[in-house]
Short mmCIF file of C-alpha atoms in Angstrom, two decimals:
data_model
loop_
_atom_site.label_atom_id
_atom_site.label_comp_id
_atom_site.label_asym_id
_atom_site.label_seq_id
_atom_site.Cartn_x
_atom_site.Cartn_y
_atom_site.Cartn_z
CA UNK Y 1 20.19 -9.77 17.94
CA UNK Y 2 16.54 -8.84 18.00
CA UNK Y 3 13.82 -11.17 18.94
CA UNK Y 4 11.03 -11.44 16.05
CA UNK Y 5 7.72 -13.18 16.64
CA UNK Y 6 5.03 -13.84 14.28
CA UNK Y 7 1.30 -13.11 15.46
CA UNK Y 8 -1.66 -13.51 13.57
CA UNK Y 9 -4.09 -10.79 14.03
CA UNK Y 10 -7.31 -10.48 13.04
CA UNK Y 11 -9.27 -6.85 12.46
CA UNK Y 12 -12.67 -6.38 12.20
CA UNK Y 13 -13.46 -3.19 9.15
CA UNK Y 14 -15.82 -1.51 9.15
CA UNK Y 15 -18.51 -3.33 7.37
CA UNK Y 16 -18.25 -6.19 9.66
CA UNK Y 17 -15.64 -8.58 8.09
CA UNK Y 18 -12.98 -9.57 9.62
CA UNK Y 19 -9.53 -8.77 8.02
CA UNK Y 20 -6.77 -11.71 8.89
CA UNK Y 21 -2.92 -10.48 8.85
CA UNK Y 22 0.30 -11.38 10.32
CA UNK Y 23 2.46 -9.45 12.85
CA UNK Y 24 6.10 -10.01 12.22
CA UNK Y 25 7.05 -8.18 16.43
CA UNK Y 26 10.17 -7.19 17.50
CA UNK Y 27 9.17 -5.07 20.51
CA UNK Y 28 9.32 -1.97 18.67
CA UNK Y 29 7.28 1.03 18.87
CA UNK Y 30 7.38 1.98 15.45
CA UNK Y 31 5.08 -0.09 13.00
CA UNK Y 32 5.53 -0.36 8.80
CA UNK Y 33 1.73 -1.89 7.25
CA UNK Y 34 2.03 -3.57 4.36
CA UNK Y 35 -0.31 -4.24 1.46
CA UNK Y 36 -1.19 -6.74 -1.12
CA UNK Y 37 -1.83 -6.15 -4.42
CA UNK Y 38 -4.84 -7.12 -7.18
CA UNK Y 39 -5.79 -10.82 -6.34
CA UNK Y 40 -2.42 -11.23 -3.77
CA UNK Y 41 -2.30 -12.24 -0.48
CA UNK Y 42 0.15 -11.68 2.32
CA UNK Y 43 1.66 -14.63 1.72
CA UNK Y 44 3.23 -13.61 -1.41
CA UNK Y 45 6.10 -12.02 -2.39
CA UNK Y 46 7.42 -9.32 -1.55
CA UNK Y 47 5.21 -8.77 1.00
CA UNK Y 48 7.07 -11.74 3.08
CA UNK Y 49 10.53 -9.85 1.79
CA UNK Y 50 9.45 -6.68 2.61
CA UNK Y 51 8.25 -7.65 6.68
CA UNK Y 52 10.99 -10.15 7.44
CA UNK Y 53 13.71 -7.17 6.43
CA UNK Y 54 12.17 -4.51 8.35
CA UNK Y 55 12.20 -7.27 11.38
CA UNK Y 56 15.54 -8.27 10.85
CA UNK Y 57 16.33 -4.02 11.58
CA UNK Y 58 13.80 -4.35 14.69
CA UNK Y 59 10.80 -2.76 13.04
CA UNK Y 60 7.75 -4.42 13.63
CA UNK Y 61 5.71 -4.92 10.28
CA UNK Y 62 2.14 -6.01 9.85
CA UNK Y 63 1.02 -7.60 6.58
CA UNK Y 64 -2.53 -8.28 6.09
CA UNK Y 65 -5.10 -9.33 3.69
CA UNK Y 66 -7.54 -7.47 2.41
CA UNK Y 67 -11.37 -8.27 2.39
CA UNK Y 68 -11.94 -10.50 -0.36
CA UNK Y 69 -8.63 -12.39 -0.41
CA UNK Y 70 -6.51 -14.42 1.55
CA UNK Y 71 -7.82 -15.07 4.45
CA UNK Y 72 -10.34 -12.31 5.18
CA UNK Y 73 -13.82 -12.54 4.83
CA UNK Y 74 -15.81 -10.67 2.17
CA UNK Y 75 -16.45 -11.18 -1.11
CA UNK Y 76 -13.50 -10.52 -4.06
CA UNK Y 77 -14.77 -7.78 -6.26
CA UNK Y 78 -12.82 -6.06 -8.92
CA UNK Y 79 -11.77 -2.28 -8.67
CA UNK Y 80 -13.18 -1.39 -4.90
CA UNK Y 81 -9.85 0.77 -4.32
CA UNK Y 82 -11.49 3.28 -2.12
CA UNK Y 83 -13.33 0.21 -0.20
CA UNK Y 84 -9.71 -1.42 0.34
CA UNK Y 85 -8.38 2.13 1.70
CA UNK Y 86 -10.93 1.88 4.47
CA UNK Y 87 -10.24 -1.75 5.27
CA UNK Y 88 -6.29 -0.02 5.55
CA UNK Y 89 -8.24 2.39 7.67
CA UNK Y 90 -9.55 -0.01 10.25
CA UNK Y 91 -5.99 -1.36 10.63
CA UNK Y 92 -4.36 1.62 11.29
CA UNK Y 93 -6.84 2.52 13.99
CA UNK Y 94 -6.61 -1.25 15.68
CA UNK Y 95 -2.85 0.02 15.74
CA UNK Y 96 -3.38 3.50 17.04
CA UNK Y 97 -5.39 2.02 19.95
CA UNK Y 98 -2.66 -0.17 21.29
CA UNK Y 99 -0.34 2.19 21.60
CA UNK Y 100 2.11 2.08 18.38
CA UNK Y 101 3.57 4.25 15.98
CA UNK Y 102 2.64 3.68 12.29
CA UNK Y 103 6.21 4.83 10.61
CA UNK Y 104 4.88 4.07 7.03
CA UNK Y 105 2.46 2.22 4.69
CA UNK Y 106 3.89 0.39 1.83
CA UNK Y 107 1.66 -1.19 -1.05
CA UNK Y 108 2.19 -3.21 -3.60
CA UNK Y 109 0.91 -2.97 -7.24
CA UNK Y 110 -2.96 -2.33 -6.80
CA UNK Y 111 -1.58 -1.83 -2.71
CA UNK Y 112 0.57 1.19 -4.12
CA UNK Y 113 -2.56 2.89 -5.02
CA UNK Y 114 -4.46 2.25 -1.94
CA UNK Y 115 -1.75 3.54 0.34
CA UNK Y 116 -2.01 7.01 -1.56
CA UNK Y 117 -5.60 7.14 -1.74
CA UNK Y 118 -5.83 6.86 2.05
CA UNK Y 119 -2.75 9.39 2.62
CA UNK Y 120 -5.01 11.36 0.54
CA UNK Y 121 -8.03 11.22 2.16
CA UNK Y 122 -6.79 10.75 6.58
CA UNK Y 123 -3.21 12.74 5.92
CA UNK Y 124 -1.95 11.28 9.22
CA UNK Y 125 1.14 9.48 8.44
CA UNK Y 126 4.18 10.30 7.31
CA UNK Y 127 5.57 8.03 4.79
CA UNK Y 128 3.84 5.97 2.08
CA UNK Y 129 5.42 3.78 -0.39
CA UNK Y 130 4.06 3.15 -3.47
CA UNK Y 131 5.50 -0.25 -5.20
CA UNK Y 132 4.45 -0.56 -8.97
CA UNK Y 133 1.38 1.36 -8.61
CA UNK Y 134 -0.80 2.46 -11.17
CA UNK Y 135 -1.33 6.01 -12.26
CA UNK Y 136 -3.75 5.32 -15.22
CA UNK Y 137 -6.30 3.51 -14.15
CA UNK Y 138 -7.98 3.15 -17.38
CA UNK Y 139 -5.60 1.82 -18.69
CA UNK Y 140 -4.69 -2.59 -18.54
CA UNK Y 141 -7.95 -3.90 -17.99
CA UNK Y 142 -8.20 -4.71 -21.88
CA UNK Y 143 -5.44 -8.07 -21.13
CA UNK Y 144 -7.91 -9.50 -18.59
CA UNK Y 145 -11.12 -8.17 -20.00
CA UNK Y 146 -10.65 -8.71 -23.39
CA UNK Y 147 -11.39 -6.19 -26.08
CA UNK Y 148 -15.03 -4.29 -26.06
CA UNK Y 149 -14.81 -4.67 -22.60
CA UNK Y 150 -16.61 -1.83 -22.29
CA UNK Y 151 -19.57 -2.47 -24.69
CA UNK Y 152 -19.74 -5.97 -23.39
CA UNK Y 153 -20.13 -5.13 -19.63
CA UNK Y 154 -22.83 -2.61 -20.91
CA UNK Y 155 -24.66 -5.18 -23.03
CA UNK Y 156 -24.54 -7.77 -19.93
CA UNK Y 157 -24.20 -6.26 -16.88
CA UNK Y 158 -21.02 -8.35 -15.97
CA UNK Y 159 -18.00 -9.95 -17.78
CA UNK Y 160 -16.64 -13.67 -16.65
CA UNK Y 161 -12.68 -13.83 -16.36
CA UNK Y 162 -11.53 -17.08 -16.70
CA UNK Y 163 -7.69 -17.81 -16.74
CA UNK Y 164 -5.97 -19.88 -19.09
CA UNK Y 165 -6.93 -23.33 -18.38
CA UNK Y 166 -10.83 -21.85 -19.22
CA UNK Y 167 -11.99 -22.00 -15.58
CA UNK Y 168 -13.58 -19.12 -14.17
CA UNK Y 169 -11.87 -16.84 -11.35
CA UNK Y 170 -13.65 -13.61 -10.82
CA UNK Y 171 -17.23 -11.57 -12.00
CA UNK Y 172 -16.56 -7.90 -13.13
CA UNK Y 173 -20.02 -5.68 -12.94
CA UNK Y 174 -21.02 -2.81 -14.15
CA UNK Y 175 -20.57 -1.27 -10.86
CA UNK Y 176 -17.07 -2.55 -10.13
CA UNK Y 177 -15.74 -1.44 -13.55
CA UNK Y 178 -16.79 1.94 -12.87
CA UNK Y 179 -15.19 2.01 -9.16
CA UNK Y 180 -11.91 1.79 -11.03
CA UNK Y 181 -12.82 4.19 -14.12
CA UNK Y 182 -13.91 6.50 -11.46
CA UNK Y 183 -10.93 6.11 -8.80
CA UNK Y 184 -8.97 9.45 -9.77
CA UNK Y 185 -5.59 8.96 -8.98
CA UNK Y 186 -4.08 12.05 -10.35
CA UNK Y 187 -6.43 14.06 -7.67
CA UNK Y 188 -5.36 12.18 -4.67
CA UNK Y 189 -1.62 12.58 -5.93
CA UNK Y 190 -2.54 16.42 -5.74
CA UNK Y 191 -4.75 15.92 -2.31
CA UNK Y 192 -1.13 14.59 0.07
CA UNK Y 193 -0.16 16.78 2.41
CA UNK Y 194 3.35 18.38 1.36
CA UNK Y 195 4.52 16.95 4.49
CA UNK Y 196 4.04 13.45 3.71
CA UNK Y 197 6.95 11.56 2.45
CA UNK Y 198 6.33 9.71 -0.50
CA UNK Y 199 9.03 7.15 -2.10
CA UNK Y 200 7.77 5.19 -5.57
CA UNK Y 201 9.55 2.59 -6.90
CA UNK Y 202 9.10 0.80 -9.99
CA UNK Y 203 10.64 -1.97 -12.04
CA UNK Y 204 12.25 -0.74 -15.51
CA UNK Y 205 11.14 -3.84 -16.88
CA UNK Y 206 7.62 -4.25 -15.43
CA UNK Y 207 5.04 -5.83 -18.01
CA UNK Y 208 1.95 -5.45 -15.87
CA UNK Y 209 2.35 -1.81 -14.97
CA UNK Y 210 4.72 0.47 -17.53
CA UNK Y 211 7.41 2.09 -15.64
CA UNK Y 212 6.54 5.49 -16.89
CA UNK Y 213 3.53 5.43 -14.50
CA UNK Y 214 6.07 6.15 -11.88
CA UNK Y 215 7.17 9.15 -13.43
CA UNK Y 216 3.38 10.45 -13.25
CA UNK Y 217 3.71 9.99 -9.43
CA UNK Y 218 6.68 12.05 -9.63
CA UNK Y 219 4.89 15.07 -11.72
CA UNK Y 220 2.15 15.22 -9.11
CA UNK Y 221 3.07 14.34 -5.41
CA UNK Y 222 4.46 17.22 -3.81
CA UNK Y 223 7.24 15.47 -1.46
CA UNK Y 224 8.03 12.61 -3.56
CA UNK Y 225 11.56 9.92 -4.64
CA UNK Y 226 11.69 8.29 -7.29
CA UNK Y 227 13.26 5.03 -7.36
CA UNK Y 228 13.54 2.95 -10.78
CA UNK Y 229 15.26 -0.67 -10.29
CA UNK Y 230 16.89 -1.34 -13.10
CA UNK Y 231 15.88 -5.10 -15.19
CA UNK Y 232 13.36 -5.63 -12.25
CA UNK Y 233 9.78 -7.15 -13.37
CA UNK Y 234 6.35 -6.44 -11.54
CA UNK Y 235 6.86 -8.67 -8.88
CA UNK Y 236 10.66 -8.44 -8.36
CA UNK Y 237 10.93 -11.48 -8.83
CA UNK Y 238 14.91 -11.63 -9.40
CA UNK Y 239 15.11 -8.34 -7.38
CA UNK Y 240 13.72 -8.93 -4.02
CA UNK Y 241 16.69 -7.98 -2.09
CA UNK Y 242 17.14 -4.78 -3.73
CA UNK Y 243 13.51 -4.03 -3.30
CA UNK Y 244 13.34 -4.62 0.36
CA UNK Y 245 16.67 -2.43 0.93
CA UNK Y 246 15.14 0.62 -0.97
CA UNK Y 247 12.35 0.17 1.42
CA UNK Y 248 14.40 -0.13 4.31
CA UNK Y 249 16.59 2.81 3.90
CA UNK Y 250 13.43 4.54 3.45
CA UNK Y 251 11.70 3.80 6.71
CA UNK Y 252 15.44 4.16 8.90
CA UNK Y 253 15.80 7.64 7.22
CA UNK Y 254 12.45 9.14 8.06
CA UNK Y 255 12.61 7.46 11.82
CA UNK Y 256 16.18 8.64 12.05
CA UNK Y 257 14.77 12.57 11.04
CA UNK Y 258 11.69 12.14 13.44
CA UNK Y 259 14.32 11.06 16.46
CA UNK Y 260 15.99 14.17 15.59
CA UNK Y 261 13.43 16.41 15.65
CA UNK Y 262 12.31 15.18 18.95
CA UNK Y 263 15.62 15.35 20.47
CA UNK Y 264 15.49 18.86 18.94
CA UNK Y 265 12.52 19.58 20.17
CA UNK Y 266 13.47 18.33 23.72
CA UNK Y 267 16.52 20.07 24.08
CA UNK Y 268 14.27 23.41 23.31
CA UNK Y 269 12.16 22.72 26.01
CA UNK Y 270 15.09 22.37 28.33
CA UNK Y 271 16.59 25.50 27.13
CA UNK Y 272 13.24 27.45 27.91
CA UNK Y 273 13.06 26.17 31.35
CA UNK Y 274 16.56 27.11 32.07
CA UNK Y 275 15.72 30.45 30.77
CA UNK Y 276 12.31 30.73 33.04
CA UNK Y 277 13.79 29.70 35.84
CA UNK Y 278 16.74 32.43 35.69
#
């Protein structure tokens, strides 16, 4: 049986904060990051699912939050997507320099889109997976803005969300309504590399994020699955087990193709010293 330890890590990024997540070891090489979605935390599920599976198969997984939330430090601020793909950035570095070998990123919900907008912008890992991402970004803000968001935020500079008990949770600007407006997801579907692997999955009966999203991701990522779970909601909540095995298979099948190329590869290399030495 493998032996799992949990670590807690922190990661400075790379505007000085320091980003707090949780390593879930098992002594292996290979590495899965996971990340949160809008206003999560590691904590929460299926980020928990998601790491504890992976361990239970003796890959390591690291689940972190991001600036903002949690526990890192920073400031929450609404949209900053491409900000969030360079606090992923710093952790995949911190990573690199000890040594391990990032098999995948997986994101949830506003996470989904952040692992594909930094595949699209570094292109230096092979697998992403994109949970319940979304493709239109303009599109459900009006449930948590309200409607005339937009003439609103342009009257006042900023819109107040308060939840349902009245109290207030979070400032939108100007500014960080834009960052999402102008956060083209469509473009860095079109910008990762063809060999990148890239596995969505989506819940058929997700009422945060419509399911036909994922069928956007389809039309426009080159090396792409599609997985739709059937009756599962946005967080899947009744469907965590089937969740974390779609993941799972995911991650052993493109480690069980890399391990065969490399065998490949060093069987070749024996071959052609054989051959030199004839």
């Amino acid at each position: 049986m493998t032996s799992v330890e949990e670590r807690r890590i922190v990661i400075r990024n790379s505007h000085g904060e320091n980003l707090v997540g949780i390593l879930l070891e098992t002594g292996s090489k290979d590495l899965v990051i996971i990340c949160h979605g809008f206003q999560s935390k590691k904590e929460r599920i299926p980020m928990v699912t998601l790491a504890t599976t992976l361990g239970r198969e003796g890959i390591s997984a690291f689940r972190f939050d991001f600036a903002g939330n949690g526990e890192s430090e920073g400031s929450f601020m609404y949209g900053n997507y491409r900000r969030e793909a360079e606090d992923l950035r710093a952790v995949v570095r911190h990573f690199r320099k000890n040594q391990r070998l990032i098999t995948a990123i997986v994101g949830h919900s506003k996470g989904g889109n952040v692992v594909l907008l930094y595949s699209s912008k570094y292109n230096d890992l092979p697998t992403v997976i994109n949970i319940s991402g979304r493709f239109h970004l303009e599109k459900g803000m009006e449930g948590r803005l309200g409607k005339d968001f937009l003439q609103r935020i342009k009257q006042n500079g900023f819109i107040d969300v308060k939840n349902r008990e009245g109290q207030f949770e979070y400032r939108v600007t100007q500014e960080s309504l834009m960052d999402r407006l102008t956060t083209d997801i469509r473009a860095a579907c079109l910008s990762i590399d063809q060999n990148c692997r890239v596995l969505t999955i989506h819940g058929s009966m997700d009422k945060i994020v419509p399911a036909k999203d994922a069928l956007e991701f389809a039309r426009f990522i080159r090396n792409h699955k599609l997985h739709i779970i059937e009756g599962a909601d946005h967080e899947y909540t009744a469907h965590q087990d089937e969740l974390a095995t779609v993941v799972l298979d995911f991650v052993k099948a493109v480690r069980e193709d890399r391990n065969s190329a490399e065998r490949l590869q060093s069987c070749e290399r024996a071959v052609n010293f054989i051959k030199a030495r004839i």
